[in-house]
Coordinates of C-alpha atoms and ligand atoms in Angstrom, one line a residue:
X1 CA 0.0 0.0 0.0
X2 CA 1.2 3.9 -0.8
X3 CA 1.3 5.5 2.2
X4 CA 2.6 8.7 3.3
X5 CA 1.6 11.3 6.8
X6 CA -1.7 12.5 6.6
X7 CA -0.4 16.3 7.5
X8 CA 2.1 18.4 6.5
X9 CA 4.4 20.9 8.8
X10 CA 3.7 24.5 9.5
X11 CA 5.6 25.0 12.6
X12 CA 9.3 23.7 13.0
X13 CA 12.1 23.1 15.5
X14 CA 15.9 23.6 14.4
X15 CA 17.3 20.4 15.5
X16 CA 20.9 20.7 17.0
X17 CA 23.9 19.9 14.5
X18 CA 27.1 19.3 17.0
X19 CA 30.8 17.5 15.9
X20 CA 32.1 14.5 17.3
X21 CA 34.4 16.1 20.0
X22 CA 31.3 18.3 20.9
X23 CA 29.9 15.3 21.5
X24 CA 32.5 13.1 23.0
X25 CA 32.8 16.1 25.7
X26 CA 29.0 16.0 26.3
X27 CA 28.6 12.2 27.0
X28 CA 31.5 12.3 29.4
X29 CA 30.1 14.9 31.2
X30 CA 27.3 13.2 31.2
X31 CA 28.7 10.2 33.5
X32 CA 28.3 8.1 29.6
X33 CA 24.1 8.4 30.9
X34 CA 22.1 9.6 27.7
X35 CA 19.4 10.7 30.2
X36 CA 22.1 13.2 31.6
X37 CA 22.5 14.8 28.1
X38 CA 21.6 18.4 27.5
X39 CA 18.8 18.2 24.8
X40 CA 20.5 21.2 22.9
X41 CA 23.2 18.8 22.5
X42 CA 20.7 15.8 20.6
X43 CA 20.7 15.7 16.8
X44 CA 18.0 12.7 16.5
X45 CA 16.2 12.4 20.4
X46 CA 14.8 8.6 20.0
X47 CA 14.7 8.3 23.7
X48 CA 11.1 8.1 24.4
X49 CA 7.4 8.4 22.9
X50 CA 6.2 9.5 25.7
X51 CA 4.8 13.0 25.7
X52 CA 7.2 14.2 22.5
X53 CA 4.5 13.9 19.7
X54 CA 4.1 16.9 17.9
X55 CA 0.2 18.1 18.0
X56 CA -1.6 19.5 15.6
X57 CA -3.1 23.2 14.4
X58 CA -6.3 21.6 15.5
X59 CA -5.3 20.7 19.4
X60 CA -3.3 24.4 19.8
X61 CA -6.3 25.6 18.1
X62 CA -8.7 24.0 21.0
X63 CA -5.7 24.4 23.8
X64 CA -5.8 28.0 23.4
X65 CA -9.7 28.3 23.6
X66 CA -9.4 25.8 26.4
X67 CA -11.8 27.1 30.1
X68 CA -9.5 27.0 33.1
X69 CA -12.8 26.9 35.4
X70 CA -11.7 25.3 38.3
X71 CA -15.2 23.1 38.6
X72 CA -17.2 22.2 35.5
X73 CA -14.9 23.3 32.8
X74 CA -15.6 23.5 29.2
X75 CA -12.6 21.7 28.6
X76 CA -13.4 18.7 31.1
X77 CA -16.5 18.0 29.7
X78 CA -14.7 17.8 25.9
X79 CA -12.1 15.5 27.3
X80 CA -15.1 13.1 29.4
X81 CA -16.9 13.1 26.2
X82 CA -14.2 12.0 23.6
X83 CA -12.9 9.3 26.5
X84 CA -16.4 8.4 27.1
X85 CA -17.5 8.0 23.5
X86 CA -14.3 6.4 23.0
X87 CA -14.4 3.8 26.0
X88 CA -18.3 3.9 27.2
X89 CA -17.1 3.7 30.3
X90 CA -19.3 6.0 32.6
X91 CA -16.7 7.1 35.0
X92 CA -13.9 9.0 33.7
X93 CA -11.2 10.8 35.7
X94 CA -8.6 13.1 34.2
X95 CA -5.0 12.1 36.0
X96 CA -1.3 14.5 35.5
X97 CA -0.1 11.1 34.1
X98 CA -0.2 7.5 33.5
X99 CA 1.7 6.3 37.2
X100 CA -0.9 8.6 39.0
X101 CA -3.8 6.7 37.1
X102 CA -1.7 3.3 38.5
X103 CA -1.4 4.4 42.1
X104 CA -4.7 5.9 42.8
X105 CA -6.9 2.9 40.8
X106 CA -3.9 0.3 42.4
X107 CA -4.4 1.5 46.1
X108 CA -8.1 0.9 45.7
X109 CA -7.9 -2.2 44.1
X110 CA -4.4 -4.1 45.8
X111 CA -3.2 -4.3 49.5
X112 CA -0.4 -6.3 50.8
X113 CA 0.3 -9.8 49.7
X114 CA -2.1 -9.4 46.7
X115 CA -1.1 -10.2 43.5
X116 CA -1.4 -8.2 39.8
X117 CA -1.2 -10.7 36.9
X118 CA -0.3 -8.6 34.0
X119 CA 1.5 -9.6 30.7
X120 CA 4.2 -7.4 31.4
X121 CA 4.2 -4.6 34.0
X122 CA 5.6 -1.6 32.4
X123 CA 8.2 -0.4 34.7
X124 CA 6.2 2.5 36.6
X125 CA 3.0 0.0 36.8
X126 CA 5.3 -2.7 38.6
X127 CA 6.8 0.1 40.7
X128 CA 2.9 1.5 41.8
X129 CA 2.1 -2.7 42.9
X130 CA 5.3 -2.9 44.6
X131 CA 4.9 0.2 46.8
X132 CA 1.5 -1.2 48.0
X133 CA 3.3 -4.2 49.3
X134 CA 1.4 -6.4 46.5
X135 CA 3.4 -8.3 44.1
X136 CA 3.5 -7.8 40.3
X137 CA 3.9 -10.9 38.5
X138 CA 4.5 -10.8 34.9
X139 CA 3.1 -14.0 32.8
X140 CA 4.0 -13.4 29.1
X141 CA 3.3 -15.7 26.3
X142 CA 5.9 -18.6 25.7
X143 CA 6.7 -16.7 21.4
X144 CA 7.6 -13.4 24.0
X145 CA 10.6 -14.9 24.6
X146 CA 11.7 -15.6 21.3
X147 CA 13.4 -12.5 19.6
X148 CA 13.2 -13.5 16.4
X149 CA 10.1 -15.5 16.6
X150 CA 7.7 -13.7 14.0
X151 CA 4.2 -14.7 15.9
X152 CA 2.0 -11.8 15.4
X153 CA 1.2 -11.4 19.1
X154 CA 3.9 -12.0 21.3
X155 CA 2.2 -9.3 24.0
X156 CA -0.3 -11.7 24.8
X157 CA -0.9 -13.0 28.6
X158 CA -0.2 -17.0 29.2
X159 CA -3.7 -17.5 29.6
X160 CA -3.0 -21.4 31.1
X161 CA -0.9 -19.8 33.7
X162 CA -4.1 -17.3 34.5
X163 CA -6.1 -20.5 34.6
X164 CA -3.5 -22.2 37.1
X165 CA -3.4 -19.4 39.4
X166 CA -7.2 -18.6 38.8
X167 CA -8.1 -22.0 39.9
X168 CA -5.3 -23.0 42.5
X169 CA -3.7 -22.2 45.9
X170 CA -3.1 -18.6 45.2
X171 CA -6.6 -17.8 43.9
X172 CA -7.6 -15.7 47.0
X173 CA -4.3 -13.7 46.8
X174 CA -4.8 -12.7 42.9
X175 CA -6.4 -8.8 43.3
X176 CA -6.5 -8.0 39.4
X177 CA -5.5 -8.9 35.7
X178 CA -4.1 -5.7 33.6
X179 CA -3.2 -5.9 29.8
X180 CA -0.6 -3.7 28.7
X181 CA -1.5 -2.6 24.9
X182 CA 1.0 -2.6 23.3
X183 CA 3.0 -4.9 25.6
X184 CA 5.6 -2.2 25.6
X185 CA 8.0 -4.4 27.8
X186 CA 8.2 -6.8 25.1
X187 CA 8.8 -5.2 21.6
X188 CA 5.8 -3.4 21.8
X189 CA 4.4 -6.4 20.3
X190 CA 0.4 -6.3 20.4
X191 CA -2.5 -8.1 22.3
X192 CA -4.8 -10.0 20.4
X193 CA -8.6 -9.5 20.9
X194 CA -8.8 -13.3 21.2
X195 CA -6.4 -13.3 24.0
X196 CA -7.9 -10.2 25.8
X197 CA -11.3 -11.7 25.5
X198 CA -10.0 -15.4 26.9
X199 CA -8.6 -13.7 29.7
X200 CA -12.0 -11.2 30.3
X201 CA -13.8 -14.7 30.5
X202 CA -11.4 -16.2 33.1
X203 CA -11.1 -13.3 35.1
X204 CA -15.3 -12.8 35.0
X205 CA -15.8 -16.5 35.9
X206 CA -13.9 -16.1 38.9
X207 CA -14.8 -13.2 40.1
X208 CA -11.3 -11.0 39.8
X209 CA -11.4 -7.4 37.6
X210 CA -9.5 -6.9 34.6
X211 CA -8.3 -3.6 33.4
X212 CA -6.3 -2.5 30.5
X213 CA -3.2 -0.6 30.3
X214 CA -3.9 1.0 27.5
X215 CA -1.1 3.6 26.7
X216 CA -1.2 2.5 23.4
X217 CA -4.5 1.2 22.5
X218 CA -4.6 2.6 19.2
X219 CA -1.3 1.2 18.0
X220 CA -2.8 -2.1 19.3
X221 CA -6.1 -1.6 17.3
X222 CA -4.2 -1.1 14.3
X223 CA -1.4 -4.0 14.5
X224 CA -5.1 -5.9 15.2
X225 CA -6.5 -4.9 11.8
X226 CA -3.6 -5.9 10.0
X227 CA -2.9 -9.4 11.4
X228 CA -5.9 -10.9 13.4
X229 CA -8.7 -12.9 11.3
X230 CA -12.0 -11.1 11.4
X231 CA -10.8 -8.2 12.0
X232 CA -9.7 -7.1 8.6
X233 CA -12.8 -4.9 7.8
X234 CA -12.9 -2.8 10.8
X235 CA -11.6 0.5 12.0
X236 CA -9.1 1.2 14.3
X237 CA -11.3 2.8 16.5
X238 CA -14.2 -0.1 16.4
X239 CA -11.0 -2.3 17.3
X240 CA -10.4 -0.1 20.3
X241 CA -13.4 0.0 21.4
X242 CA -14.3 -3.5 21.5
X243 CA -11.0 -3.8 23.5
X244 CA -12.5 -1.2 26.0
X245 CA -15.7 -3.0 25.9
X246 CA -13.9 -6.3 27.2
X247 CA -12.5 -5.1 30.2
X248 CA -13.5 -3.7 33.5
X249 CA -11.5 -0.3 33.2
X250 CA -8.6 1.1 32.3
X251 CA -5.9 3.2 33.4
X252 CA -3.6 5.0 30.2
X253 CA -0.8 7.8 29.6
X254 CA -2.4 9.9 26.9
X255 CA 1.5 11.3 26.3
X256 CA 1.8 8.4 24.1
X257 CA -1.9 7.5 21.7
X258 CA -3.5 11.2 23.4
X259 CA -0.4 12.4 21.4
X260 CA -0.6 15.4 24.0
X261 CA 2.3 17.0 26.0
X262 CA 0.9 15.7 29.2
X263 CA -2.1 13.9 30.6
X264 CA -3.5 10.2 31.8
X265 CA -6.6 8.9 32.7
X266 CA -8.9 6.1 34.5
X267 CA -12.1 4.8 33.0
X268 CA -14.5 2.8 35.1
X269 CA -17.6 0.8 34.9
X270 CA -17.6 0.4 38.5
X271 CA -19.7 3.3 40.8
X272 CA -18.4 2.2 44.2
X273 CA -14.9 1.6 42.7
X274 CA -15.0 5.2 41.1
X275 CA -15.8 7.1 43.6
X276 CA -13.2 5.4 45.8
X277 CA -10.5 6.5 43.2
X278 CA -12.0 10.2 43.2
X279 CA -11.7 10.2 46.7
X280 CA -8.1 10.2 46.3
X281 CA -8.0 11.7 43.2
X282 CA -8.9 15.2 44.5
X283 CA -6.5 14.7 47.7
X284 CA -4.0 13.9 45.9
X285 CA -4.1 15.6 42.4
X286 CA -6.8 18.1 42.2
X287 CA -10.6 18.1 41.5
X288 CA -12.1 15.3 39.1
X289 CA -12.8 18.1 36.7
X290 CA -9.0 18.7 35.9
X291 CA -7.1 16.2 37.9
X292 CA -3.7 17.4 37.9
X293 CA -4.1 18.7 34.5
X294 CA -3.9 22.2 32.8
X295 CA -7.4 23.2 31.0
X296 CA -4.7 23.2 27.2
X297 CA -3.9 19.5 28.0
X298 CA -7.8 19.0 28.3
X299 CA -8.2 19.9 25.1
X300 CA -5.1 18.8 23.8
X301 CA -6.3 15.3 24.6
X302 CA -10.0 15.5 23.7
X303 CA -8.6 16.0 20.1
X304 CA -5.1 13.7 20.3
X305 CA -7.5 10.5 21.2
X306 CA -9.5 11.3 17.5
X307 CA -6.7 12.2 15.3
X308 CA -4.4 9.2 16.4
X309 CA -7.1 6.7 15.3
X310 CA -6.9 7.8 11.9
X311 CA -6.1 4.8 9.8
X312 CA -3.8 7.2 7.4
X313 CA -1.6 8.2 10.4
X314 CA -1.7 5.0 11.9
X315 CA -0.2 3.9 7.9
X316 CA 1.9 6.0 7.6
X317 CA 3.9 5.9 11.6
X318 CA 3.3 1.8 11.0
X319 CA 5.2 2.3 7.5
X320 CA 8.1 4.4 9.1
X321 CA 8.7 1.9 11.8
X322 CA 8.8 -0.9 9.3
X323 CA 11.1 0.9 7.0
X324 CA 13.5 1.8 9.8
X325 CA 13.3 -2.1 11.0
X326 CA 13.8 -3.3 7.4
X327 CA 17.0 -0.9 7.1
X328 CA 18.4 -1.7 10.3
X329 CA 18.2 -5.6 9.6
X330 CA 19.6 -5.1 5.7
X331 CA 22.8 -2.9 7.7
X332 CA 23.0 -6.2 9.6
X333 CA 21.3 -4.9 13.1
X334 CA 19.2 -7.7 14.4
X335 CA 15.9 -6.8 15.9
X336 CA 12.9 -7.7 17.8
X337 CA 10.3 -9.2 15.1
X338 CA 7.9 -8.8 14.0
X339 CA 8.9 -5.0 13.9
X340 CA 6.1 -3.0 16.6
X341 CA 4.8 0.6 15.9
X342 CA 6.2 2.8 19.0
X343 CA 9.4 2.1 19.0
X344 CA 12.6 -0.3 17.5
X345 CA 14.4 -2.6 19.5
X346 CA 18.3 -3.9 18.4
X347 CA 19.9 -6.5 19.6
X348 CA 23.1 -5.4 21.0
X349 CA 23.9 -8.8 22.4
X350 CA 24.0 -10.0 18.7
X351 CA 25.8 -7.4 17.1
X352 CA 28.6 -7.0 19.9
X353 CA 29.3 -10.3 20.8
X354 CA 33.1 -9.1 22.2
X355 CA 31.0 -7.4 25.0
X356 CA 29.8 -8.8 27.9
X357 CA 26.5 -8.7 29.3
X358 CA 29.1 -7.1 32.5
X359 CA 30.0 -4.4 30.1
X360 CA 26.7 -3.6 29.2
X361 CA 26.4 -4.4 25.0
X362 CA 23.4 -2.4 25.2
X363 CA 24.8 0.7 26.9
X364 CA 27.6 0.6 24.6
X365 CA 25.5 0.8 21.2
X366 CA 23.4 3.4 22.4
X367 CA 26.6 5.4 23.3
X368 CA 28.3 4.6 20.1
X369 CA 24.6 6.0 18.2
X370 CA 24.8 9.2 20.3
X371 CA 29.1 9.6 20.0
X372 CA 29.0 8.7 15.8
X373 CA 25.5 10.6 15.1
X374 CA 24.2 12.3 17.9
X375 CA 21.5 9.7 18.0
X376 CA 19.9 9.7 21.8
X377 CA 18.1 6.2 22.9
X378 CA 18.5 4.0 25.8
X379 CA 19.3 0.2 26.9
X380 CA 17.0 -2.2 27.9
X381 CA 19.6 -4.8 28.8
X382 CA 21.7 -5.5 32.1
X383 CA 21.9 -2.2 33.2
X384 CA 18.4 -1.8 33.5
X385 CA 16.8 -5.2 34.2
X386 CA 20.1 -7.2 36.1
X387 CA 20.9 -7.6 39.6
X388 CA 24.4 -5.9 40.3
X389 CA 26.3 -7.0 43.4
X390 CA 28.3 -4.0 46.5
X391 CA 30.8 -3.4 44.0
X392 CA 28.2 -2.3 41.0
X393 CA 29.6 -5.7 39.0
X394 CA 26.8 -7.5 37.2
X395 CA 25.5 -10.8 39.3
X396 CA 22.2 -11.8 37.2
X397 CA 22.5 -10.7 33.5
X398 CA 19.3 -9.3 31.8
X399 CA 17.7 -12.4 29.2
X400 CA 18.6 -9.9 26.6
X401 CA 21.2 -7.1 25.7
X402 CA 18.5 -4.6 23.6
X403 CA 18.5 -0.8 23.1
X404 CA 15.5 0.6 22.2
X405 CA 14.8 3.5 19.3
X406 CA 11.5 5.4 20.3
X407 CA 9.6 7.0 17.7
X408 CA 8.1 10.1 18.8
X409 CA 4.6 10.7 17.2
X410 CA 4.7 13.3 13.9
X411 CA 8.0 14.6 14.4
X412 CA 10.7 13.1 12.2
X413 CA 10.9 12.1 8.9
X414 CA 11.5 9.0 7.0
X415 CA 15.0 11.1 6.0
X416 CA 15.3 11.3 10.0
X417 CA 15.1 7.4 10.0
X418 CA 17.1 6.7 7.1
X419 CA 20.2 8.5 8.9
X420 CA 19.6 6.3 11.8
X421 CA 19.9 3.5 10.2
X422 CA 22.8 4.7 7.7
X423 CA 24.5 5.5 11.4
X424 CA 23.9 1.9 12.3
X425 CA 25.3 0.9 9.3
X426 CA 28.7 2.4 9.9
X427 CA 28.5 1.0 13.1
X428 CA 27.5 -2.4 12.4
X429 CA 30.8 -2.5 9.6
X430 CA 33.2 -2.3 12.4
X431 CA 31.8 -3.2 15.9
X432 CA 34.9 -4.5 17.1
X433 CA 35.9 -0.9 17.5
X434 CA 32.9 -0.4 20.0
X435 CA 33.6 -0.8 23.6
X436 CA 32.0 -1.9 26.8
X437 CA 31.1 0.3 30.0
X438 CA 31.6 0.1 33.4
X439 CA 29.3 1.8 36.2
X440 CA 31.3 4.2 38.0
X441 CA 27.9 5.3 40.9
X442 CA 24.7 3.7 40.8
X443 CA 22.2 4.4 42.9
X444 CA 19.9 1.6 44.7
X445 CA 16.3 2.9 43.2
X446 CA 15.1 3.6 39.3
X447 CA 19.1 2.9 38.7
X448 CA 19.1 3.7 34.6
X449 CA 17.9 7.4 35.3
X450 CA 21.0 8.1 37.6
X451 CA 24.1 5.9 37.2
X452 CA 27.5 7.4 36.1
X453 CA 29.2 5.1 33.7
X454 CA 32.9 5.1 31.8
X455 CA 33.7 3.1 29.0
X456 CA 36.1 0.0 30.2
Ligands
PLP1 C1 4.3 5.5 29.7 C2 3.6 4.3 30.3 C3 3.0 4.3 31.6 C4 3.3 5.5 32.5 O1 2.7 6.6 32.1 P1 3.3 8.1 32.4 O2 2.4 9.0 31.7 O3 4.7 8.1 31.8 O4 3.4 8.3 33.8 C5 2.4 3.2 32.0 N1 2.2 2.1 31.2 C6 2.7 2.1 30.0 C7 2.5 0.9 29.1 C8 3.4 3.2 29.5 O5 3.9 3.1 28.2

């Protein structure tokens, strides 16, 4: 299919050109941490999709007509009604950002020594369980952990291992199931709508709620159009909301499909469970009218949710992420297939095998993509996922050495992509020449946002 972005740019941001010993300078005084890094100093910032989409004449159009009424706003009522028409759920409650939608629904839902079954917890979600004293247990499908498995949902729950807990010793200690759509953990790699409604079934016939993650339920509608049977002939959003429909509720970041600066939210079919969760929304982020969130972001959102179900944007981002996966694979990269939508993930364990996982393969690609083309993105390897001993030497390696490329919603070009992966390329001819890391300071908590590393 011909596909290209269903807009066109109006408004631009100079993007900073810098030389390699600019650059060398910067990431050592960055303690060798891209999340250190000045952004002035970032040619290509693949970090995250998280709140760095670009939005749209339409949403600064509505943001700057947007009613900062304390109670009752205007701008509330556009955001309940596009989340509402959207989700039909009948309680919806407007949250700064996605971890405040996971603690306040959580602290109503868990206590200590419950469990969350979830495909993967993303790492804020697991976080949120954790601090309640519940335990967050992560039951992924067996094609998850195959890399280069080519299964066309590998974010799917193990639906025999919710059946074994469902029905066995632990049954009384399970508080909730929650999907993560896309299973961002994994790949980004979708949820099917036969897996979601299995699991609905199971968690209805015993009696335990299931909620959706749904961060990026539009990406997950539209990787469900294109490879689940019977689903071919639909929209994205019917997709999404048949996945709304299965479920009990849902808590999402709209910084990644709301596509707006800022903003989250909690939908709930539930009265008793919704008013709970407005109890402590308004003590702890403000009135269930704005929750946390500027009247613009409101509005922001009430458009972001429609525009990023378009099926021409959801072609044409679906296109450039393919594209960039192709590219990277024909420069000799290995990646996480089948290629998701949000974001690229390399295998750095592959393509450095000189590296070990105690000198961080990950860490070191991402550096060499920032120190050769000013590329920023981050590891999701053994710096972030093993155990490290006193000394800050790796004990437990990660399963896999992966960095991740994020692609941030509307903002770069398929010329922006095709650099990457020309950057990988040069990379990929001589990776010999890359070397490993060492930690230097890591802290005890959220470790990847703070440590100080030097190259070995
Ligand atoms: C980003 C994200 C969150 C947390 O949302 P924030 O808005 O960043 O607080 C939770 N779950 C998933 C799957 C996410 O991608």
């Amino acid at each position: 299919m011909r596909t290209f972005p269903p807009y066109r740019a109006q408004v631009v941001t100079e993007i900073p050109i810098t030389t390699r010993a600019e650059r060398e300078r910067a990431l050592a005084a960055a303690g060798y941490n891209a999340f250190n890094l000045p952004a002035n100093m970032v040619t290509i910032d693949l970090l995250t999709d998280s709140g760095t989409g670009a939005v749209s004449a339409a949403q600064e159009a509505a943001a700057t007509a947007a009613d900062r009424s304390y109670a009752g706003s205007d701008s509330f009522h556009r955001f309940r009604a596009a989340l509402s028409e959207l989700t039909r759920y009948p309680h919806i409650l407007p949250v700064h950002q996605g971890r405040a939608a996971e603690r306040i629904l959580f602290s109503s839902v868990l206590e200590a020594g419950k469990i969350s079954l979830s495909n993967t917890h993303f790492d804020t979600t697991r976080a949120n369980v954790e601090l309640l004293g519940a335990e967050a247990r992560d039951l992924p499908c067996a094609e998850f952990g195959d890399l280069d498995s080519s299964e066309p949902f590998k974010g799917n729950i193990d639906l025999d291992a919710v059946e074994r807990l469902l029905t066995g010793p632990e049954r009384e200690r399970v508080g909730m199931v929650l999907l993560t759509i896309t299973n961002n953990g994994g790949g980004g790699q979708p949820v099917s709508m036969a897996n979601l409604a299995a699991a609905s079934r199971l968690c209805r016939a015993h009696g335990v709620p299931i909620f959706l993650d749904a961060a990026r339920f539009a990406e997950n509608a539209w990787l469900v159009v294109q490879r689940e049977s019977g689903y071919r002939d639909k929209t994205p959003r019917e997709v999404a909301e048949e996945a709304f429909g299965l479920v009990d509720g849902c808590v999402a970041s709209l910084k990644k499909d709301g596509i707006s600066p800022m903003g989250a939210f909690i939908g709930l079919n539930d009265p008793e469970l919704a008013q709970r969760c407005e109890t402590n929304l308004i003590a702890t982020e403000g009135f269930r009218t704005y929750g946390g969130l500027g009247a613009h972001d409101l509005d922001r959102v009430a458009r972001g949710v429609h525009e990023v179900l378009d099926p021409n944007y959801l072609a044409a981002r679906a296109a450039d992420a393919a594209r960039l996966a192709d590219r990277a694979a024909e420069a000799g990269v290995d990646i996480v297939r089948p290629a998701g939508i949000h974001a690229l993930y390399l295998n750095a364990g592959r393509l450095l095998p000189h590296i070990p996982a105690s000198r961080f393969p990950g860490h070191s690609l991402a550096c060499e993509l920032y120190l050769q083309g000013g590329i920023r993105c981050v590891e999701l390897g053994s710096l972030y996922l093993g155990t490290l001993d006193e000394d800050n030497e790796l004990v437990t390696p990660a399963p896999f050495e992966l960095v991740r490329i994020a692609l941030p919603r509307r903002v770069y070009s398929q010329a922006h992509y095709d650099y990457v992966t020309d950057v990988l390329a040069d990379i990929a001819k001589n990776p010999e020449s890359v070397p490993g890391y060492r930690i230097v300071d890591a802290p005890k908590i959220l470790r990847h946002f703070n440590l100080r590393m030097a190259p070995a």
